[in-house]
Amino acid sequence: MVATGKGASQGVLIKGGNALEKAHKVKIVVFDKTGTLTVGKPVVVSTMVFSDMPIQEFCEIAAAAEVNSEHPIAKAVVQHAKKLRQQYGLNSEHITEAEDFEVHPGSGVSGKVGDKLVLVGNKRLMAARNILLGTEVEDYMSESEQLARTCVLVAVDGRVAGALAMTDPVKPEAEQVISFLKSMNITSIMVTGDNWATATAIAKEVGIVKVFAETDPLGKADKIKELQLKGLAVAMVGDGINDSPALVAADVGMAIGASTDVAIEAADIVLIKSNLEDVITAIDLSRKTLARIRLNYVWALGYNVPGMPIAAGILFPFTGISRTKNHCTLKIPGDLLDILTLSKR
């Protein structure tokens, strides 16, 4: 109770003693990328249309498909379409919603915009629908990825109509947190659905050596299980629906405060302030709590083991002093008060 209350006061919501107990054993922390290591507010910096479709129409179609998605990338696509409207002198904020909207976890979304079947997502989504990319699309993606940009493809009626490249800055505290975890003998790993080039660039920026990219939600959970099979306690830090299976699979699941409801529900610990430094706070609090519990046991034994023979009258033949039942009863609250005082430190 004391530890969970102290955690809550520091912006770390711990859902029960089991999570608190497990966190002190953590040897590996697995981080998602978008919205966890990065700010989670991608911005479209480049748009390429591979058809004769006007760029405004292209962006409107992409936004219509994405508007009902909670993913940060989807929000960036919608925001880009709205900015483009302003450039064309249009003031309407309303985005037409796609019909038959469907989320493809770890890949993208699909839906019908007017009479067009629209897919917005990554290469895995296109491959799953047997949509060929072509040299021009591959070249644009490669150029974007070399610049550490995330590339989103938009297919209309079975053909790639265009792509949007976006950037998402790294959280200012990320590098320091990874470094501090290393000093605590904890290894940091990144697992993301994003492309290898962008994932590797972000990992290098924050100081993470081991990366798993282009991984779908179930693949993330599988990576967690692989690490656990080595006998290692694993924590997962994520923020989205795509992270939920991994959050559940981990020994300790930590959700960023700005996460989706699904991720928060799946997590054992919620980092309310969405600050990565609270990953350290949670683990450190667990370690200190377990150390304090051990100290309380030692204190209780050290206090009571010699006291029990005295209470039984072992010193009476030598001193003529005996302890009555009332004396012993009065001593118990004092013991408890000492332990409670130690626990609150």
XYZ file of C-alpha atoms in Angstrom:
345
model
C 0.000 0.000 0.000
C 2.770 2.419 0.940
C 4.750 1.670 -2.235
C 1.777 1.923 -4.609
C 0.745 5.180 -2.954
C 4.252 6.555 -3.307
C 4.308 5.463 -6.952
C 0.995 7.192 -7.677
C 2.307 10.415 -6.143
C 5.220 10.255 -8.617
C 3.022 9.581 -11.644
C 3.424 5.788 -11.687
C 0.145 3.880 -11.344
C 0.863 0.314 -10.204
C -2.020 -2.140 -10.549
C -1.414 -4.337 -7.528
C 1.411 -5.915 -5.597
C 2.205 -8.586 -8.180
C 3.514 -6.015 -10.675
C 5.476 -4.276 -7.932
C 7.069 -7.561 -6.895
C 8.043 -8.588 -10.442
C 9.499 -5.236 -11.504
C 12.592 -5.592 -9.300
C 13.624 -8.716 -11.251
C 13.545 -7.027 -14.674
C 16.723 -7.564 -16.710
C 15.452 -6.431 -20.128
C 13.207 -3.518 -21.073
C 11.646 -3.748 -24.533
C 10.534 -0.422 -26.006
C 8.090 0.270 -28.801
C 9.210 3.119 -31.083
C 6.337 5.355 -32.189
C 4.834 7.205 -29.241
C 7.135 5.511 -26.742
C 10.721 6.394 -27.641
C 9.446 9.109 -29.974
C 7.072 11.949 -29.144
C 4.216 10.201 -30.918
C 3.223 13.182 -33.040
C 4.496 12.405 -36.552
C 4.466 15.159 -39.142
C 4.176 14.564 -42.894
C 7.230 16.108 -44.549
C 6.925 14.697 -48.058
C 4.128 13.516 -50.350
C 4.562 11.648 -53.626
C 1.728 10.772 -56.029
C 2.417 7.935 -58.482
C -0.687 8.485 -60.615
C -2.457 11.336 -62.382
C -4.582 11.939 -59.277
C -4.391 15.554 -57.957
C -2.424 15.757 -54.704
C -5.333 17.262 -52.778
C -7.668 14.441 -53.824
C -4.974 11.913 -52.924
C -4.575 13.361 -49.414
C -8.358 13.564 -48.913
C -8.759 9.890 -49.798
C -5.918 8.887 -47.458
C -7.394 10.988 -44.623
C -10.869 9.501 -45.135
C -9.422 6.019 -44.679
C -7.396 7.031 -41.604
C -9.780 9.362 -39.746
C -11.230 6.636 -37.494
C -7.845 5.195 -36.527
C -6.228 6.054 -33.179
C -2.686 5.461 -34.419
C -0.371 8.529 -34.350
C 0.504 7.996 -38.019
C -3.182 8.097 -38.950
C -3.588 11.362 -37.079
C -0.615 12.800 -38.991
C -2.219 11.878 -42.325
C -5.501 13.547 -41.326
C -3.714 16.659 -40.058
C -1.752 16.905 -43.306
C -4.960 16.805 -45.354
C -6.423 19.619 -43.247
C -3.310 21.765 -43.729
C -3.475 21.178 -47.457
C -7.071 22.406 -47.439
C -5.946 25.658 -45.853
C -3.336 26.110 -48.568
C -6.120 25.788 -51.143
C -8.289 28.294 -49.259
C -10.748 25.725 -47.899
C -11.832 26.201 -44.280
C -13.813 23.000 -43.653
C -12.445 20.754 -40.883
C -14.774 17.830 -41.609
C -13.165 14.695 -43.033
C -15.426 12.249 -44.850
C -15.239 8.854 -43.149
C -14.539 5.717 -45.134
C -17.169 3.001 -45.161
C -16.360 -0.597 -44.209
C -13.424 0.713 -42.167
C -11.090 -2.025 -40.960
C -7.885 -1.960 -38.934
C -5.138 -4.397 -39.892
C -2.986 -4.543 -36.717
C 0.645 -3.727 -37.385
C -0.024 -3.057 -41.065
C -2.550 -0.266 -41.651
C -6.223 0.293 -42.444
C -8.685 -0.190 -45.280
C -12.082 1.154 -46.276
C -14.284 2.383 -49.103
C -14.113 6.069 -50.001
C -16.915 6.711 -52.448
C -16.635 3.889 -54.957
C -12.901 3.399 -54.333
C -11.319 0.652 -52.214
C -8.509 2.334 -50.274
C -5.621 0.801 -48.332
C -3.298 2.926 -46.195
C -0.349 1.232 -44.539
C 3.050 -0.368 -44.884
C 4.609 -2.894 -47.250
C 3.132 -5.827 -45.327
C -0.398 -4.616 -46.005
C 0.321 -4.206 -49.708
C 1.920 -7.649 -49.905
C -1.041 -9.226 -48.098
C -3.336 -7.797 -50.793
C -0.979 -8.773 -53.628
C -0.360 -5.153 -54.600
C 2.918 -4.644 -56.463
C 5.003 -1.625 -55.513
C 7.066 -1.027 -58.621
C 10.501 0.569 -58.982
C 9.322 4.167 -58.534
C 7.582 3.364 -55.253
C 10.513 1.279 -53.973
C 12.965 4.098 -54.769
C 10.857 6.691 -52.942
C 10.532 4.432 -49.903
C 14.258 3.726 -49.860
C 15.135 7.426 -50.049
C 12.679 8.226 -47.243
C 13.908 5.429 -45.004
C 17.537 6.492 -45.417
C 16.440 9.842 -43.954
C 14.917 7.985 -40.954
C 11.409 8.720 -42.179
C 8.397 6.454 -41.887
C 6.779 5.844 -45.267
C 3.031 5.220 -45.563
C 1.662 3.787 -48.793
C -1.798 4.551 -50.178
C -3.350 2.087 -52.625
C -6.546 2.808 -54.537
C -8.390 -0.025 -56.265
C -5.422 -2.367 -56.174
C -2.662 0.036 -57.251
C -0.293 2.225 -55.229
C -1.519 5.772 -55.847
C 1.045 7.529 -53.694
C 2.978 7.689 -50.442
C 3.528 10.013 -47.509
C 6.817 10.256 -45.607
C 6.835 11.522 -42.041
C 9.163 12.160 -39.139
C 8.592 11.804 -35.411
C 11.198 13.354 -33.083
C 12.767 11.331 -30.286
C 11.683 12.187 -26.748
C 14.304 14.435 -25.116
C 14.758 12.109 -22.142
C 15.042 8.871 -24.158
C 18.830 8.692 -24.523
C 19.445 9.453 -20.848
C 16.907 6.829 -19.748
C 18.531 4.118 -21.888
C 21.932 5.060 -20.466
C 20.643 4.970 -16.879
C 19.011 1.573 -17.398
C 22.371 0.293 -18.614
C 23.958 1.516 -15.367
C 21.303 -0.549 -13.534
C 22.462 -3.644 -15.503
C 19.262 -3.609 -17.552
C 19.406 -4.157 -21.318
C 17.188 -2.070 -23.610
C 15.725 -3.464 -26.852
C 13.501 -1.850 -29.496
C 10.659 -3.755 -31.164
C 8.682 -1.876 -33.806
C 6.481 -2.351 -36.813
C 8.367 0.389 -38.658
C 10.971 -0.221 -41.364
C 14.512 -1.350 -40.544
C 16.297 1.805 -41.700
C 14.160 4.190 -39.626
C 14.136 1.864 -36.610
C 17.927 1.476 -36.697
C 18.448 5.237 -36.986
C 16.188 5.965 -34.002
C 17.793 3.174 -31.958
C 21.254 4.560 -32.656
C 20.119 8.040 -31.609
C 18.930 6.856 -28.186
C 21.693 4.294 -27.587
C 19.853 1.013 -28.196
C 21.937 -1.705 -29.845
C 19.434 -4.516 -30.410
C 16.491 -3.826 -32.747
C 13.616 -5.878 -34.158
C 11.806 -4.025 -36.955
C 8.885 -4.673 -39.309
C 7.290 -6.749 -36.547
C 3.524 -7.204 -36.269
C 1.683 -7.186 -32.882
C 1.844 -10.956 -32.381
C 5.482 -10.896 -33.485
C 6.227 -8.413 -30.701
C 4.694 -10.783 -28.159
C 6.725 -13.666 -29.601
C 9.953 -11.677 -29.141
C 9.045 -11.146 -25.485
C 8.461 -14.880 -25.030
C 11.779 -15.729 -26.712
C 13.608 -13.546 -24.197
C 11.682 -15.092 -21.298
C 12.695 -18.585 -22.429
C 16.271 -17.536 -21.651
C 15.227 -17.125 -18.020
C 15.137 -13.332 -18.141
C 12.447 -11.120 -16.611
C 11.189 -8.768 -19.323
C 9.338 -5.450 -19.131
C 7.520 -4.056 -22.170
C 6.912 -0.328 -22.620
C 4.342 0.637 -25.252
C 1.477 2.939 -26.078
C -0.767 1.518 -28.785
C -3.183 -1.243 -29.713
C -0.320 -2.927 -31.578
C 1.603 -3.233 -28.293
C -1.195 -4.895 -26.302
C -0.196 -8.553 -26.937
C 3.397 -7.771 -25.921
C 2.257 -5.860 -22.812
C 0.266 -8.916 -21.731
C 3.095 -11.350 -22.550
C 5.744 -9.400 -20.610
C 6.488 -10.047 -16.944
C 5.726 -6.368 -16.417
C 3.760 -4.366 -18.981
C 4.156 -0.581 -18.807
C 1.821 1.688 -20.776
C 2.576 5.317 -21.547
C -0.087 7.589 -20.017
C -1.136 8.891 -23.430
C -1.724 5.318 -24.615
C -4.871 3.900 -26.157
C -7.443 2.489 -23.725
C -6.599 -1.035 -24.905
C -2.906 -0.628 -24.039
C -3.667 0.880 -20.624
C -6.039 -2.000 -19.857
C -3.391 -4.562 -20.858
C -0.594 -2.989 -18.789
C 0.438 -3.735 -15.197
C 1.856 -0.240 -14.696
C 0.728 3.056 -16.243
C 3.262 5.881 -16.622
C 0.761 8.702 -16.164
C 3.057 11.557 -17.217
C 4.132 9.739 -20.417
C 7.722 10.374 -19.356
C 10.229 7.584 -19.975
C 12.070 8.494 -16.783
C 9.180 6.868 -14.936
C 10.307 3.474 -16.268
C 13.313 3.933 -13.992
C 11.066 5.220 -11.194
C 8.901 2.082 -11.349
C 11.824 -0.359 -11.319
C 13.698 1.583 -8.633
C 10.574 1.759 -6.462
C 10.156 -2.008 -6.767
C 13.783 -2.657 -5.824
C 13.610 -0.345 -2.810
C 10.290 -1.818 -1.683
C 11.603 -5.391 -1.753
C 14.751 -4.283 0.082
C 12.598 -2.556 2.707
C 10.463 -5.680 3.166
C 13.606 -7.739 3.795
C 14.828 -5.137 6.291
C 11.486 -5.264 8.090
C 11.803 -9.040 8.430
C 15.315 -8.685 9.831
C 14.157 -5.952 12.223
C 11.182 -8.000 13.417
C 13.323 -11.083 13.999
C 16.132 -9.122 15.616
C 13.666 -7.444 17.930
C 11.576 -10.457 18.887
C 13.945 -13.446 18.892
C 15.907 -12.222 21.940
C 12.735 -10.793 23.443
C 10.847 -14.077 23.540
C 13.167 -15.856 26.064
C 13.190 -12.709 28.191
C 9.396 -12.639 28.138
C 9.439 -16.305 29.168
C 11.452 -15.376 32.280
C 14.964 -16.520 31.380
C 16.510 -13.599 33.303
C 14.374 -14.000 36.419
C 16.829 -16.266 38.307
C 19.582 -13.665 37.865
C 17.744 -10.346 38.156
C 14.515 -11.112 39.919
C 12.739 -9.200 37.120
C 9.934 -10.832 35.200
C 7.758 -9.692 32.305
C 4.025 -9.970 32.751
C 1.563 -10.723 29.964
C 0.578 -7.055 29.979
C 4.174 -5.950 29.440
C 4.447 -8.214 26.403
C 1.126 -7.014 25.033
C 2.245 -3.400 25.291
C 5.437 -4.243 23.430
C 3.624 -5.493 20.278
C 2.269 -2.076 19.146
C 5.763 -0.684 19.555
C 7.158 -3.332 17.229
C 4.476 -2.634 14.631
C 5.036 1.114 14.874
C 8.755 0.637 14.225
C 8.050 -1.469 11.118
C 5.482 1.004 9.785
C 7.923 3.856 10.308
C 10.609 1.984 8.377
C 8.162 1.187 5.557
C 7.276 4.836 4.984
C 10.872 5.931 4.457
